[in-house]
């Protein structure tokens, strides 16, 4: 049998969870956000406990991050998944503290603009990610069996660098120079 929680206000009624949509405004932008609360069936008091307050705060923070043009928690989580990073590894690599990425991903706090720019750079450029990994001395934390190829483009020259299982640069660096339209036709 399911036990219902007694109302902490009147002590007689039982409380049930409710969600309504309320309009929120931030920097001139409006959006309907979910408002989580509990309602007593006897005294009709409505209130938000710890769980509901956390959900409400996260909804507001996600809205503010989107208005401010910052990556959302979902986007940050997807970036971390792309590179198969734990939250702890992401914090070590990008900074922000030991539980920063949990807070960013759950929309508990907004990341700084500089953190957001770094995350966007790494999301766009895999080579920037691997350079940061090397810079932070974290190469040993990644799969030893995985061979990773990165490419960086610099004025019509594509430089391919191979990374071995031990994450050391291969002695052979290959440079490809584009032939232009005429050269490309020869290879069709």
PDB file of C-alpha atoms in Angstrom:
ATOM      1  CA  UNK A   1       0.000   0.000   0.000  1.00  0.00           C
ATOM      2  CA  UNK A   2       1.339   3.427  -0.990  1.00  0.00           C
ATOM      3  CA  UNK A   3       1.828   5.762   1.992  1.00  0.00           C
ATOM      4  CA  UNK A   4       1.016   9.382   1.267  1.00  0.00           C
ATOM      5  CA  UNK A   5       3.065  12.053   2.969  1.00  0.00           C
ATOM      6  CA  UNK A   6       1.298  14.127   5.615  1.00  0.00           C
ATOM      7  CA  UNK A   7       1.119  17.879   5.119  1.00  0.00           C
ATOM      8  CA  UNK A   8       3.921  19.566   7.104  1.00  0.00           C
ATOM      9  CA  UNK A   9       1.716  22.645   7.532  1.00  0.00           C
ATOM     10  CA  UNK A  10      -1.559  21.283   8.946  1.00  0.00           C
ATOM     11  CA  UNK A  11      -0.436  17.759   9.831  1.00  0.00           C
ATOM     12  CA  UNK A  12      -3.803  16.330   8.745  1.00  0.00           C
ATOM     13  CA  UNK A  13      -3.963  16.297   4.980  1.00  0.00           C
ATOM     14  CA  UNK A  14      -1.903  14.457   2.425  1.00  0.00           C
ATOM     15  CA  UNK A  15       0.244  16.194  -0.150  1.00  0.00           C
ATOM     16  CA  UNK A  16       0.445  15.499  -3.861  1.00  0.00           C
ATOM     17  CA  UNK A  17       2.944  16.686  -6.461  1.00  0.00           C
ATOM     18  CA  UNK A  18       1.804  19.241  -9.031  1.00  0.00           C
ATOM     19  CA  UNK A  19       3.396  21.040 -11.979  1.00  0.00           C
ATOM     20  CA  UNK A  20       2.017  24.218 -13.524  1.00  0.00           C
ATOM     21  CA  UNK A  21       3.415  26.396 -16.294  1.00  0.00           C
ATOM     22  CA  UNK A  22       4.335  29.949 -15.273  1.00  0.00           C
ATOM     23  CA  UNK A  23       5.692  32.749 -17.407  1.00  0.00           C
ATOM     24  CA  UNK A  24       9.201  33.844 -16.538  1.00  0.00           C
ATOM     25  CA  UNK A  25      11.037  36.868 -17.934  1.00  0.00           C
ATOM     26  CA  UNK A  26      14.776  37.399 -18.160  1.00  0.00           C
ATOM     27  CA  UNK A  27      16.533  40.199 -20.051  1.00  0.00           C
ATOM     28  CA  UNK A  28      13.326  40.999 -21.914  1.00  0.00           C
ATOM     29  CA  UNK A  29      12.712  37.411 -23.058  1.00  0.00           C
ATOM     30  CA  UNK A  30       9.711  35.467 -21.826  1.00  0.00           C
ATOM     31  CA  UNK A  31       9.153  31.741 -21.590  1.00  0.00           C
ATOM     32  CA  UNK A  32       6.744  29.343 -19.909  1.00  0.00           C
ATOM     33  CA  UNK A  33       8.625  27.330 -17.311  1.00  0.00           C
ATOM     34  CA  UNK A  34       7.436  24.391 -15.207  1.00  0.00           C
ATOM     35  CA  UNK A  35       6.688  25.259 -11.576  1.00  0.00           C
ATOM     36  CA  UNK A  36       6.911  22.209  -9.315  1.00  0.00           C
ATOM     37  CA  UNK A  37       5.050  22.322  -6.008  1.00  0.00           C
ATOM     38  CA  UNK A  38       3.107  20.212  -3.522  1.00  0.00           C
ATOM     39  CA  UNK A  39      -0.534  20.694  -2.532  1.00  0.00           C
ATOM     40  CA  UNK A  40      -2.360  19.595   0.638  1.00  0.00           C
ATOM     41  CA  UNK A  41      -5.799  18.026   0.152  1.00  0.00           C
ATOM     42  CA  UNK A  42      -7.111  19.394   3.494  1.00  0.00           C
ATOM     43  CA  UNK A  43      -5.700  22.892   4.149  1.00  0.00           C
ATOM     44  CA  UNK A  44      -5.014  23.521   0.422  1.00  0.00           C
ATOM     45  CA  UNK A  45      -1.590  24.964   1.184  1.00  0.00           C
ATOM     46  CA  UNK A  46       0.823  24.828  -1.693  1.00  0.00           C
ATOM     47  CA  UNK A  47       4.545  24.779  -1.089  1.00  0.00           C
ATOM     48  CA  UNK A  48       7.825  23.680  -2.608  1.00  0.00           C
ATOM     49  CA  UNK A  49      10.075  21.315  -0.715  1.00  0.00           C
ATOM     50  CA  UNK A  50      13.766  20.744  -1.362  1.00  0.00           C
ATOM     51  CA  UNK A  51      13.162  18.511  -4.392  1.00  0.00           C
ATOM     52  CA  UNK A  52      10.661  20.899  -6.003  1.00  0.00           C
ATOM     53  CA  UNK A  53      12.829  23.957  -5.296  1.00  0.00           C
ATOM     54  CA  UNK A  54      15.816  22.280  -6.969  1.00  0.00           C
ATOM     55  CA  UNK A  55      13.751  21.433 -10.072  1.00  0.00           C
ATOM     56  CA  UNK A  56      12.388  25.003 -10.232  1.00  0.00           C
ATOM     57  CA  UNK A  57      15.866  26.512  -9.876  1.00  0.00           C
ATOM     58  CA  UNK A  58      17.214  24.267 -12.638  1.00  0.00           C
ATOM     59  CA  UNK A  59      14.412  25.298 -14.996  1.00  0.00           C
ATOM     60  CA  UNK A  60      15.128  28.986 -14.404  1.00  0.00           C
ATOM     61  CA  UNK A  61      18.892  28.489 -14.782  1.00  0.00           C
ATOM     62  CA  UNK A  62      18.466  26.601 -18.081  1.00  0.00           C
ATOM     63  CA  UNK A  63      16.292  29.454 -19.377  1.00  0.00           C
ATOM     64  CA  UNK A  64      18.847  32.073 -18.317  1.00  0.00           C
ATOM     65  CA  UNK A  65      21.710  30.128 -19.916  1.00  0.00           C
ATOM     66  CA  UNK A  66      19.807  29.968 -23.208  1.00  0.00           C
ATOM     67  CA  UNK A  67      19.040  33.710 -23.117  1.00  0.00           C
ATOM     68  CA  UNK A  68      22.682  34.481 -22.304  1.00  0.00           C
ATOM     69  CA  UNK A  69      23.802  32.338 -25.262  1.00  0.00           C
ATOM     70  CA  UNK A  70      25.597  29.758 -23.106  1.00  0.00           C
ATOM     71  CA  UNK A  71      25.682  26.028 -23.781  1.00  0.00           C
ATOM     72  CA  UNK A  72      22.856  24.180 -22.070  1.00  0.00           C
ATOM     73  CA  UNK A  73      23.420  21.366 -19.609  1.00  0.00           C
ATOM     74  CA  UNK A  74      22.350  18.880 -22.270  1.00  0.00           C
ATOM     75  CA  UNK A  75      24.872  20.289 -24.770  1.00  0.00           C
ATOM     76  CA  UNK A  76      27.685  20.116 -22.207  1.00  0.00           C
ATOM     77  CA  UNK A  77      26.764  16.521 -21.399  1.00  0.00           C
ATOM     78  CA  UNK A  78      26.802  15.680 -25.135  1.00  0.00           C
ATOM     79  CA  UNK A  79      30.259  17.252 -25.487  1.00  0.00           C
ATOM     80  CA  UNK A  80      31.560  15.179 -22.582  1.00  0.00           C
ATOM     81  CA  UNK A  81      30.015  12.041 -24.102  1.00  0.00           C
ATOM     82  CA  UNK A  82      31.584  12.838 -27.498  1.00  0.00           C
ATOM     83  CA  UNK A  83      35.050  12.539 -25.992  1.00  0.00           C
ATOM     84  CA  UNK A  84      34.052   9.843 -23.474  1.00  0.00           C
ATOM     85  CA  UNK A  85      35.099  11.999 -20.514  1.00  0.00           C
ATOM     86  CA  UNK A  86      33.959  11.477 -16.957  1.00  0.00           C
ATOM     87  CA  UNK A  87      32.805  14.580 -15.107  1.00  0.00           C
ATOM     88  CA  UNK A  88      35.994  14.393 -13.056  1.00  0.00           C
ATOM     89  CA  UNK A  89      38.186  14.244 -16.188  1.00  0.00           C
ATOM     90  CA  UNK A  90      36.279  17.165 -17.716  1.00  0.00           C
ATOM     91  CA  UNK A  91      36.840  19.234 -14.569  1.00  0.00           C
ATOM     92  CA  UNK A  92      40.555  18.405 -14.609  1.00  0.00           C
ATOM     93  CA  UNK A  93      40.844  19.181 -18.329  1.00  0.00           C
ATOM     94  CA  UNK A  94      38.780  22.376 -18.515  1.00  0.00           C
ATOM     95  CA  UNK A  95      38.938  23.590 -14.907  1.00  0.00           C
ATOM     96  CA  UNK A  96      36.058  24.740 -12.753  1.00  0.00           C
ATOM     97  CA  UNK A  97      36.447  22.458  -9.740  1.00  0.00           C
ATOM     98  CA  UNK A  98      35.804  18.796  -8.939  1.00  0.00           C
ATOM     99  CA  UNK A  99      31.986  18.895  -9.278  1.00  0.00           C
ATOM    100  CA  UNK A 100      31.698  21.748 -11.775  1.00  0.00           C
ATOM    101  CA  UNK A 101      30.500  19.606 -14.669  1.00  0.00           C
ATOM    102  CA  UNK A 102      27.780  17.991 -12.605  1.00  0.00           C
ATOM    103  CA  UNK A 103      26.516  21.485 -11.798  1.00  0.00           C
ATOM    104  CA  UNK A 104      26.812  22.700 -15.412  1.00  0.00           C
ATOM    105  CA  UNK A 105      25.046  19.635 -16.827  1.00  0.00           C
ATOM    106  CA  UNK A 106      22.220  19.725 -14.279  1.00  0.00           C
ATOM    107  CA  UNK A 107      21.747  23.481 -14.790  1.00  0.00           C
ATOM    108  CA  UNK A 108      22.518  24.127 -11.121  1.00  0.00           C
ATOM    109  CA  UNK A 109      24.937  26.905 -12.117  1.00  0.00           C
ATOM    110  CA  UNK A 110      25.910  28.703 -15.306  1.00  0.00           C
ATOM    111  CA  UNK A 111      29.433  28.289 -16.601  1.00  0.00           C
ATOM    112  CA  UNK A 112      31.492  31.439 -17.148  1.00  0.00           C
ATOM    113  CA  UNK A 113      31.689  32.967 -20.611  1.00  0.00           C
ATOM    114  CA  UNK A 114      35.350  31.943 -20.874  1.00  0.00           C
ATOM    115  CA  UNK A 115      34.507  28.331 -19.923  1.00  0.00           C
ATOM    116  CA  UNK A 116      31.691  28.378 -22.475  1.00  0.00           C
ATOM    117  CA  UNK A 117      34.074  29.606 -25.196  1.00  0.00           C
ATOM    118  CA  UNK A 118      36.595  26.867 -24.363  1.00  0.00           C
ATOM    119  CA  UNK A 119      33.880  24.197 -24.467  1.00  0.00           C
ATOM    120  CA  UNK A 120      32.596  25.503 -27.810  1.00  0.00           C
ATOM    121  CA  UNK A 121      36.135  25.500 -29.249  1.00  0.00           C
ATOM    122  CA  UNK A 122      36.673  21.884 -28.216  1.00  0.00           C
ATOM    123  CA  UNK A 123      33.229  20.926 -29.518  1.00  0.00           C
ATOM    124  CA  UNK A 124      34.151  22.403 -32.926  1.00  0.00           C
ATOM    125  CA  UNK A 125      37.755  21.233 -33.090  1.00  0.00           C
ATOM    126  CA  UNK A 126      38.877  17.748 -32.153  1.00  0.00           C
ATOM    127  CA  UNK A 127      42.492  18.813 -32.592  1.00  0.00           C
ATOM    128  CA  UNK A 128      41.982  21.542 -29.971  1.00  0.00           C
ATOM    129  CA  UNK A 129      40.701  18.861 -27.604  1.00  0.00           C
ATOM    130  CA  UNK A 130      43.768  16.654 -28.081  1.00  0.00           C
ATOM    131  CA  UNK A 131      46.133  19.608 -27.733  1.00  0.00           C
ATOM    132  CA  UNK A 132      44.445  20.477 -24.446  1.00  0.00           C
ATOM    133  CA  UNK A 133      44.759  16.841 -23.306  1.00  0.00           C
ATOM    134  CA  UNK A 134      48.510  16.982 -23.993  1.00  0.00           C
ATOM    135  CA  UNK A 135      48.873  20.415 -22.391  1.00  0.00           C
ATOM    136  CA  UNK A 136      47.207  19.161 -19.199  1.00  0.00           C
ATOM    137  CA  UNK A 137      49.287  15.973 -19.128  1.00  0.00           C
ATOM    138  CA  UNK A 138      46.202  13.760 -19.305  1.00  0.00           C
ATOM    139  CA  UNK A 139      47.121  11.541 -22.274  1.00  0.00           C
ATOM    140  CA  UNK A 140      47.638   8.522 -20.009  1.00  0.00           C
ATOM    141  CA  UNK A 141      44.010   8.724 -18.817  1.00  0.00           C
ATOM    142  CA  UNK A 142      42.649   7.736 -22.211  1.00  0.00           C
ATOM    143  CA  UNK A 143      42.294   4.278 -23.735  1.00  0.00           C
ATOM    144  CA  UNK A 144      45.691   2.804 -24.537  1.00  0.00           C
ATOM    145  CA  UNK A 145      44.350   0.689 -27.413  1.00  0.00           C
ATOM    146  CA  UNK A 146      42.770   3.588 -29.218  1.00  0.00           C
ATOM    147  CA  UNK A 147      44.707   5.171 -32.068  1.00  0.00           C
ATOM    148  CA  UNK A 148      43.578   8.718 -32.568  1.00  0.00           C
ATOM    149  CA  UNK A 149      44.141  10.799 -35.686  1.00  0.00           C
ATOM    150  CA  UNK A 150      43.730  14.542 -35.538  1.00  0.00           C
ATOM    151  CA  UNK A 151      43.752  17.041 -38.344  1.00  0.00           C
ATOM    152  CA  UNK A 152      44.521  20.721 -38.221  1.00  0.00           C
ATOM    153  CA  UNK A 153      44.094  23.008 -41.206  1.00  0.00           C
ATOM    154  CA  UNK A 154      46.395  25.934 -41.828  1.00  0.00           C
ATOM    155  CA  UNK A 155      46.164  27.940 -45.066  1.00  0.00           C
ATOM    156  CA  UNK A 156      45.480  25.176 -47.602  1.00  0.00           C
ATOM    157  CA  UNK A 157      47.766  22.676 -45.856  1.00  0.00           C
ATOM    158  CA  UNK A 158      46.249  19.802 -43.910  1.00  0.00           C
ATOM    159  CA  UNK A 159      48.575  18.376 -41.279  1.00  0.00           C
ATOM    160  CA  UNK A 160      47.743  14.862 -40.050  1.00  0.00           C
ATOM    161  CA  UNK A 161      49.371  13.775 -36.821  1.00  0.00           C
ATOM    162  CA  UNK A 162      49.007  10.194 -35.626  1.00  0.00           C
ATOM    163  CA  UNK A 163      48.868   9.375 -31.943  1.00  0.00           C
ATOM    164  CA  UNK A 164      49.936   5.913 -30.894  1.00  0.00           C
ATOM    165  CA  UNK A 165      48.512   3.855 -28.036  1.00  0.00           C
ATOM    166  CA  UNK A 166      51.023   5.412 -25.652  1.00  0.00           C
ATOM    167  CA  UNK A 167      49.798   8.847 -26.821  1.00  0.00           C
ATOM    168  CA  UNK A 168      53.279   9.751 -28.121  1.00  0.00           C
ATOM    169  CA  UNK A 169      53.497  11.416 -31.507  1.00  0.00           C
ATOM    170  CA  UNK A 170      54.416   9.081 -34.305  1.00  0.00           C
ATOM    171  CA  UNK A 171      57.747   9.906 -35.939  1.00  0.00           C
ATOM    172  CA  UNK A 172      55.979  10.146 -39.284  1.00  0.00           C
ATOM    173  CA  UNK A 173      53.974  13.304 -39.824  1.00  0.00           C
ATOM    174  CA  UNK A 174      52.294  13.448 -43.223  1.00  0.00           C
ATOM    175  CA  UNK A 175      51.478  16.741 -44.927  1.00  0.00           C
ATOM    176  CA  UNK A 176      48.872  16.872 -47.716  1.00  0.00           C
ATOM    177  CA  UNK A 177      48.843  19.832 -50.060  1.00  0.00           C
ATOM    178  CA  UNK A 178      45.731  20.428 -52.169  1.00  0.00           C
ATOM    179  CA  UNK A 179      46.200  20.344 -55.949  1.00  0.00           C
ATOM    180  CA  UNK A 180      43.461  22.866 -56.648  1.00  0.00           C
ATOM    181  CA  UNK A 181      40.658  22.209 -59.129  1.00  0.00           C
ATOM    182  CA  UNK A 182      42.895  21.020 -62.000  1.00  0.00           C
ATOM    183  CA  UNK A 183      44.835  18.621 -59.808  1.00  0.00           C
ATOM    184  CA  UNK A 184      41.645  17.263 -58.284  1.00  0.00           C
ATOM    185  CA  UNK A 185      40.271  16.440 -61.774  1.00  0.00           C
ATOM    186  CA  UNK A 186      43.308  14.237 -62.474  1.00  0.00           C
ATOM    187  CA  UNK A 187      42.392  11.950 -59.569  1.00  0.00           C
ATOM    188  CA  UNK A 188      38.748  11.365 -60.531  1.00  0.00           C
TER     189      UNK A 188
END
